[in-house]
Coordinates of C-alpha atoms and ligand atoms in Angstrom, one line a residue:
M18 CA 216.2 268.4 90.5
L19 CA 214.1 271.5 91.5
I20 CA 210.3 270.8 91.7
L21 CA 207.5 273.3 92.0
G22 CA 204.8 271.9 94.3
I23 CA 201.2 273.1 94.5
E24 CA 198.7 272.4 97.3
S25 CA 195.0 273.3 97.5
T26 CA 193.3 270.2 98.9
C27 CA 191.5 271.9 101.7
D28 CA 191.7 275.4 103.0
E29 CA 195.4 276.4 102.5
T30 CA 196.6 277.6 99.2
A31 CA 200.3 276.7 99.0
A32 CA 203.3 276.5 96.6
A33 CA 206.9 275.5 97.3
L34 CA 210.1 274.9 95.5
V35 CA 212.1 271.9 96.7
A36 CA 215.4 270.6 95.4
D37 CA 216.4 266.9 95.5
G38 CA 213.4 265.9 97.5
H39 CA 214.4 267.7 100.7
V40 CA 216.1 271.1 100.3
V41 CA 213.2 273.6 100.7
R42 CA 214.0 276.7 98.7
S43 CA 210.6 278.3 99.3
N44 CA 207.4 277.4 101.1
I45 CA 204.5 279.8 100.8
V46 CA 201.2 279.1 102.5
A47 CA 198.2 281.4 102.2
T48 CA 195.9 280.3 105.1
Q49 CA 192.2 280.8 105.0
V50 CA 191.7 280.3 108.7
E51 CA 190.0 283.8 109.2
L52 CA 187.5 283.1 106.4
H53 CA 186.3 279.9 108.0
A54 CA 186.8 280.7 111.7
K55 CA 183.3 282.1 112.2
Y56 CA 181.8 278.8 110.9
R57 CA 184.2 276.8 113.1
G58 CA 185.1 274.5 110.2
V59 CA 186.0 274.7 106.5
V60 CA 183.1 275.8 104.1
P61 CA 184.0 274.2 100.8
E62 CA 182.6 276.9 98.5
I63 CA 184.4 279.7 100.4
A64 CA 187.6 277.6 100.3
C65 CA 187.4 277.1 96.6
R66 CA 186.8 280.8 95.8
A67 CA 189.7 281.8 98.0
H68 CA 192.0 279.3 96.2
I69 CA 191.1 281.0 92.9
E70 CA 192.1 284.4 94.3
N71 CA 195.3 283.1 96.0
I72 CA 196.8 280.5 93.7
L73 CA 198.7 282.7 91.2
P74 CA 200.1 285.2 93.8
V75 CA 201.2 282.2 95.9
I76 CA 202.9 280.5 93.0
G77 CA 204.5 283.8 92.0
E78 CA 205.8 284.4 95.5
S79 CA 207.2 280.8 95.8
L80 CA 209.1 281.3 92.6
S81 CA 210.6 284.7 93.6
K82 CA 211.5 283.5 97.1
A83 CA 213.4 280.6 95.6
G84 CA 215.2 283.0 93.2
V85 CA 213.6 281.8 90.0
A86 CA 213.6 284.8 87.7
P87 CA 210.2 285.8 86.3
G88 CA 209.6 284.1 83.0
D89 CA 212.7 281.8 83.4
F90 CA 211.6 278.4 84.3
S91 CA 214.7 276.6 83.0
T92 CA 215.8 275.5 86.6
V93 CA 212.4 274.0 87.4
G94 CA 212.4 270.3 86.5
A95 CA 208.7 269.4 87.1
I96 CA 205.4 270.6 88.4
A97 CA 203.9 268.6 91.3
V98 CA 200.4 268.8 92.7
A99 CA 198.4 267.1 95.4
H100 CA 195.5 265.8 93.4
R101 CA 193.9 263.6 96.0
P102 CA 192.2 263.3 98.5
G103 CA 190.4 266.6 99.4
L104 CA 187.5 268.9 98.8
I105 CA 186.7 268.6 95.1
G106 CA 186.3 272.3 94.4
S107 CA 189.5 273.1 96.2
L108 CA 191.5 270.3 94.5
L109 CA 190.4 271.4 91.0
I110 CA 192.0 274.8 91.5
G111 CA 195.5 273.4 92.2
V112 CA 195.2 270.6 89.6
T113 CA 194.1 273.1 86.9
A114 CA 197.0 275.5 87.8
A115 CA 199.5 272.7 87.8
K116 CA 198.3 271.2 84.5
T117 CA 198.3 274.7 82.9
L118 CA 201.9 275.4 84.0
A119 CA 203.1 271.9 82.9
W120 CA 201.5 272.3 79.5
A121 CA 202.5 275.9 78.9
L122 CA 206.1 275.3 80.0
G123 CA 206.5 271.8 78.6
K124 CA 207.4 270.4 82.0
P125 CA 206.6 266.9 83.4
L126 CA 203.4 266.9 85.7
I127 CA 203.5 264.7 88.8
G128 CA 200.3 264.1 90.8
V129 CA 200.8 263.0 94.4
D130 CA 198.6 261.8 97.2
H131 CA 198.2 264.5 99.9
V132 CA 198.1 261.9 102.7
H133 CA 201.3 260.2 101.5
A134 CA 202.9 263.6 101.2
H135 CA 202.0 264.3 104.9
L136 CA 204.1 261.2 105.8
Y137 CA 207.0 262.3 103.5
S138 CA 207.1 265.6 105.4
V139 CA 209.4 264.0 108.0
V140 CA 212.2 264.0 105.4
L141 CA 212.1 267.7 104.6
E142 CA 215.2 269.7 105.4
S143 CA 217.0 266.9 107.3
N144 CA 216.8 264.3 104.6
R145 CA 216.8 261.7 107.4
Q146 CA 215.2 258.7 105.9
P147 CA 213.1 256.6 108.4
L148 CA 213.9 253.0 108.8
M149 CA 211.5 250.9 106.7
P150 CA 209.1 249.2 107.0
A151 CA 207.6 251.9 109.1
I152 CA 204.2 252.6 110.5
G153 CA 202.8 255.9 109.2
L154 CA 200.2 257.8 111.1
V155 CA 198.5 260.7 109.5
C156 CA 196.6 262.7 112.0
S157 CA 194.9 265.9 110.9
G158 CA 191.6 267.7 110.6
G159 CA 190.5 265.5 107.7
H160 CA 192.3 262.2 108.3
T161 CA 193.3 259.8 111.1
A162 CA 194.8 256.7 109.5
L163 CA 197.6 254.2 109.9
Y164 CA 199.7 252.9 107.1
R165 CA 202.4 250.3 106.6
V166 CA 205.1 252.0 104.7
G167 CA 207.4 249.6 102.9
H168 CA 209.0 252.4 101.0
W169 CA 207.7 255.8 99.8
L170 CA 206.0 254.1 96.8
D171 CA 204.5 251.3 98.9
V172 CA 202.0 252.8 101.3
Q173 CA 199.2 250.4 102.5
L174 CA 196.3 251.5 104.7
I175 CA 196.0 249.3 107.8
G176 CA 193.6 251.3 110.0
S177 CA 191.5 254.5 109.9
T178 CA 188.9 256.4 111.9
I179 CA 185.4 255.1 111.7
D180 CA 183.9 258.5 112.6
D181 CA 185.7 261.8 113.4
A182 CA 189.3 262.7 112.5
I183 CA 191.3 263.5 115.6
G184 CA 191.9 267.2 114.5
E185 CA 188.1 267.5 114.0
A186 CA 187.6 266.2 117.6
Y187 CA 190.1 268.9 118.8
D188 CA 188.2 271.6 116.8
K189 CA 184.8 270.5 118.1
V190 CA 185.9 270.2 121.7
A191 CA 187.4 273.7 121.4
T192 CA 184.0 274.9 120.2
V193 CA 182.2 273.2 123.2
L194 CA 184.7 275.0 125.5
G195 CA 184.0 278.4 123.8
L196 CA 187.6 278.6 122.5
G197 CA 188.8 279.8 119.0
Y198 CA 189.4 277.9 115.8
P199 CA 191.3 275.9 114.9
G200 CA 191.1 274.3 118.4
G201 CA 194.2 272.0 118.3
P202 CA 196.9 274.5 119.1
I203 CA 194.8 276.3 121.7
L204 CA 193.9 273.0 123.6
D205 CA 197.5 271.9 123.3
T206 CA 198.7 275.0 125.0
L207 CA 196.0 274.9 127.7
A208 CA 196.8 271.2 128.3
A209 CA 200.4 272.0 129.2
S210 CA 199.3 273.5 132.5
G211 CA 196.3 271.2 133.3
N212 CA 196.0 267.9 135.2
P213 CA 195.6 265.0 132.7
R214 CA 194.1 262.8 135.4
A215 CA 191.5 265.4 136.5
I216 CA 188.7 263.8 134.4
R217 CA 188.6 260.2 133.2
F218 CA 187.4 260.6 129.6
P219 CA 186.9 257.4 127.6
R220 CA 189.7 255.7 125.5
T221 CA 187.9 254.0 122.6
L222 CA 190.1 251.2 121.4
L223 CA 187.5 249.2 119.5
G224 CA 188.5 245.4 119.1
R225 CA 191.5 244.0 120.9
E226 CA 193.7 244.0 117.8
S227 CA 191.9 246.8 115.9
L228 CA 193.9 249.5 114.2
D229 CA 190.9 251.7 113.6
F230 CA 190.1 254.8 115.6
S231 CA 186.9 256.4 116.9
F232 CA 186.9 259.9 118.5
S233 CA 183.2 260.8 118.4
G234 CA 182.5 259.2 121.8
L235 CA 185.3 261.2 123.4
K236 CA 184.1 264.4 121.9
T237 CA 180.5 263.7 123.3
A238 CA 182.0 262.8 126.7
V239 CA 183.6 266.3 126.8
L240 CA 180.3 267.8 125.7
Y241 CA 178.3 266.0 128.5
H242 CA 181.0 266.9 131.1
V243 CA 180.6 270.6 130.2
R244 CA 176.8 270.8 129.7
G245 CA 175.5 267.8 131.7
V246 CA 174.1 264.5 130.5
P247 CA 170.7 264.9 128.7
R248 CA 167.8 262.8 130.1
R249 CA 166.1 260.3 127.9
G250 CA 164.4 262.2 125.0
Q251 CA 166.1 265.4 125.8
N252 CA 168.1 267.2 123.2
V253 CA 171.6 268.2 124.4
K254 CA 171.0 271.7 122.9
S255 CA 168.0 272.2 125.2
L256 CA 170.1 271.6 128.3
D257 CA 170.6 274.6 130.6
F258 CA 173.7 276.2 129.6
R259 CA 176.1 275.8 132.5
P260 CA 178.7 278.5 133.0
Q261 CA 181.6 277.8 130.6
P262 CA 184.5 276.2 132.4
A263 CA 187.2 278.8 133.1
G264 CA 190.6 279.0 134.8
Q265 CA 192.2 275.8 136.0
Q266 CA 189.0 273.8 135.2
L267 CA 189.5 274.7 131.5
H268 CA 193.2 273.6 131.6
D269 CA 192.2 270.3 133.4
I270 CA 189.5 269.5 130.7
A271 CA 192.0 270.3 127.9
A272 CA 194.7 268.1 129.6
S273 CA 192.3 265.3 130.3
F274 CA 190.9 265.3 126.7
Q275 CA 194.4 265.4 125.3
A276 CA 195.5 262.6 127.5
A277 CA 192.7 260.4 126.2
C278 CA 193.7 261.2 122.6
I279 CA 197.3 260.5 123.2
D280 CA 196.7 257.2 125.1
V281 CA 194.6 255.9 122.1
I282 CA 197.3 256.9 119.6
V283 CA 200.1 255.4 121.6
E284 CA 198.2 252.1 122.0
K285 CA 197.3 252.0 118.3
L286 CA 201.0 252.6 117.3
K287 CA 202.1 249.8 119.7
R288 CA 199.6 247.4 118.1
A289 CA 200.5 248.4 114.6
A290 CA 204.3 248.1 115.2
R291 CA 203.8 244.7 116.9
Q292 CA 201.5 243.4 114.1
T293 CA 203.8 244.5 111.3
G294 CA 207.3 244.3 112.8
A295 CA 207.8 248.0 111.8
K296 CA 211.3 249.4 112.5
S297 CA 210.2 253.0 113.0
I298 CA 207.2 255.3 113.2
I299 CA 206.4 258.3 110.9
I300 CA 203.8 260.9 112.0
G301 CA 202.4 263.7 109.9
G302 CA 199.4 266.0 109.6
G303 CA 198.3 269.0 111.7
V304 CA 198.0 267.1 115.0
S305 CA 201.6 265.9 114.7
A306 CA 202.5 269.5 115.9
N307 CA 201.0 268.5 119.3
K308 CA 203.5 269.0 122.1
G309 CA 201.9 266.4 124.3
L310 CA 202.0 263.8 121.6
R311 CA 205.6 264.5 120.8
A312 CA 206.5 264.2 124.5
A313 CA 204.5 261.0 125.0
L314 CA 206.4 259.3 122.1
S315 CA 209.9 260.5 123.0
N316 CA 210.8 257.1 124.5
F317 CA 208.9 254.8 122.2
H318 CA 210.5 251.4 121.6
V319 CA 211.3 252.2 117.9
P320 CA 212.4 255.6 116.5
V321 CA 209.6 258.1 115.9
A322 CA 210.0 260.8 113.2
F323 CA 208.0 264.0 113.3
P324 CA 208.1 266.7 110.6
P325 CA 209.6 270.1 111.4
L326 CA 206.7 272.2 112.8
Q327 CA 206.1 274.3 109.7
Y328 CA 205.5 271.2 107.7
C329 CA 202.9 269.6 110.0
T330 CA 199.9 271.4 108.6
D331 CA 199.1 271.6 104.9
N332 CA 201.9 272.8 102.7
A333 CA 203.2 272.2 99.2
A334 CA 206.9 271.4 100.2
M335 CA 205.9 267.9 101.2
S336 CA 204.2 267.3 97.8
A337 CA 207.2 268.7 95.9
G338 CA 209.5 266.5 98.0
L339 CA 207.5 263.3 97.4
A340 CA 207.3 264.1 93.7
H341 CA 211.1 263.8 93.5
V342 CA 210.8 260.2 94.6
Y343 CA 208.0 259.6 92.1
A344 CA 210.1 261.3 89.3
D345 CA 213.1 259.0 90.1
A346 CA 210.7 256.0 89.8
G347 CA 209.3 257.3 86.5
R348 CA 205.9 257.8 88.1
V349 CA 205.0 260.9 86.0
S350 CA 201.4 261.9 85.2
D351 CA 199.9 263.4 82.1
L352 CA 197.4 266.1 81.4
A353 CA 194.6 263.6 82.0
L354 CA 195.4 263.9 85.7
D355 CA 192.2 264.2 87.7
A356 CA 191.2 265.8 91.0
I357 CA 190.0 262.9 93.1
P358 CA 188.2 263.7 96.4
Y359 CA 188.8 260.3 98.1
S360 CA 192.0 258.6 99.1
Q361 CA 193.5 255.8 97.1
F362 CA 192.5 253.5 100.0
A363 CA 189.0 254.8 100.7
R364 CA 187.0 252.1 102.6
Ligands
KG4_4 O1 197.0 268.9 108.3 P1 196.0 270.0 108.5 O2 196.5 271.4 108.3 O3 194.7 269.9 107.6 C1 194.1 268.7 107.2 O4 194.7 268.1 106.2 O5 193.1 268.4 107.8 O6 195.5 269.8 110.0 C2 194.7 270.8 110.6 C3 194.2 270.2 112.0 C4 193.2 271.1 112.7 O7 192.1 270.2 113.2 C5 194.0 271.6 113.9 O8 193.2 271.8 115.1 C6 195.0 270.5 114.2 O9 195.4 270.1 112.9 N1 196.2 270.9 114.9 C7 196.5 270.5 116.2 C8 197.7 271.2 116.6 N2 198.0 272.0 115.5 C9 197.1 271.9 114.5 N3 195.9 269.6 116.9 C10 196.5 269.3 118.1 N4 197.6 269.9 118.6 C11 198.2 270.9 117.8 N5 199.3 271.5 118.3
ZN5 ZN1 196.4 267.7 105.2

């Protein structure tokens, strides 16, 4: 079955056509990075307005790239949409477009969870199914969470960040270092030629068996390293601006920050695998593109699956793929489908 997927949970407007849950016929992503770059983070109102402008052209392009003739939807079996979690204004655009198409064309509508879809992205193109039960890690700009995945319809939250998401920490550290947005890919590249042991940044592991994450202390440690530690009662903004780190110093900070992030992730994955007896690890979300993380997990004691690079960040192919599993299980939505800003497992 060919499924049209629609994604608008945050700042990417995307549409894709995927056959049989893994054959990606088209995958169109209209990024809004330039609109948000000067604010160094996603501005919800700007995102929502850009989705309105982009959604129809993006869907149209995904159909034509997949060879679906204009006006002939006979080959499209269902319309899938990521309807949770995300920014409410952004979600509403994709959900409304999907409902309208499903109603007008008389096609089934399938609402999928965006975070579960990030995990499913490891199946795209290869159709290699991970061994289950698996530990799923979603690490992105909006989420850092661990799941026990019994199968694609049995996804249970077992740990999550208590403050910043890891991608958010990358983006904020990049800002402190005077680098561009989004910071993740820039720091990843700088880290490749830095010394990961140059600065000992903290590894926050919380309790001995905890599967939760915390990245705000690490982010602050980088800030203090660059600007100096404020004295009691002194606001960090008022600190004398030291010269921005440059050259090898910058590479070393990036590598040391990345090493701290990776050490925490590896330790949490070990704990989660031990506690649940997982047979494999699945990693999705923007930070799963990280070269250092991929290298660090290359010899993990159970197989680790990463998505092809183009499906790490937000896309609609992962939602269309997961919707195939939902459709097979009869998990079809109706026109009452709502945009829901929080995850099914919000704590
Ligand atoms: O999955 P995504 O597109 O959006 C959310 O659902 O949040 O992830 C975007 C995040 C950004 O914070 C970006 O800096 C980060 O993923 N990112 C990376 C890399 N590529 C993207 N972080 C570390 N290393 C990378 N190579
Ligand atoms: Zn995402």
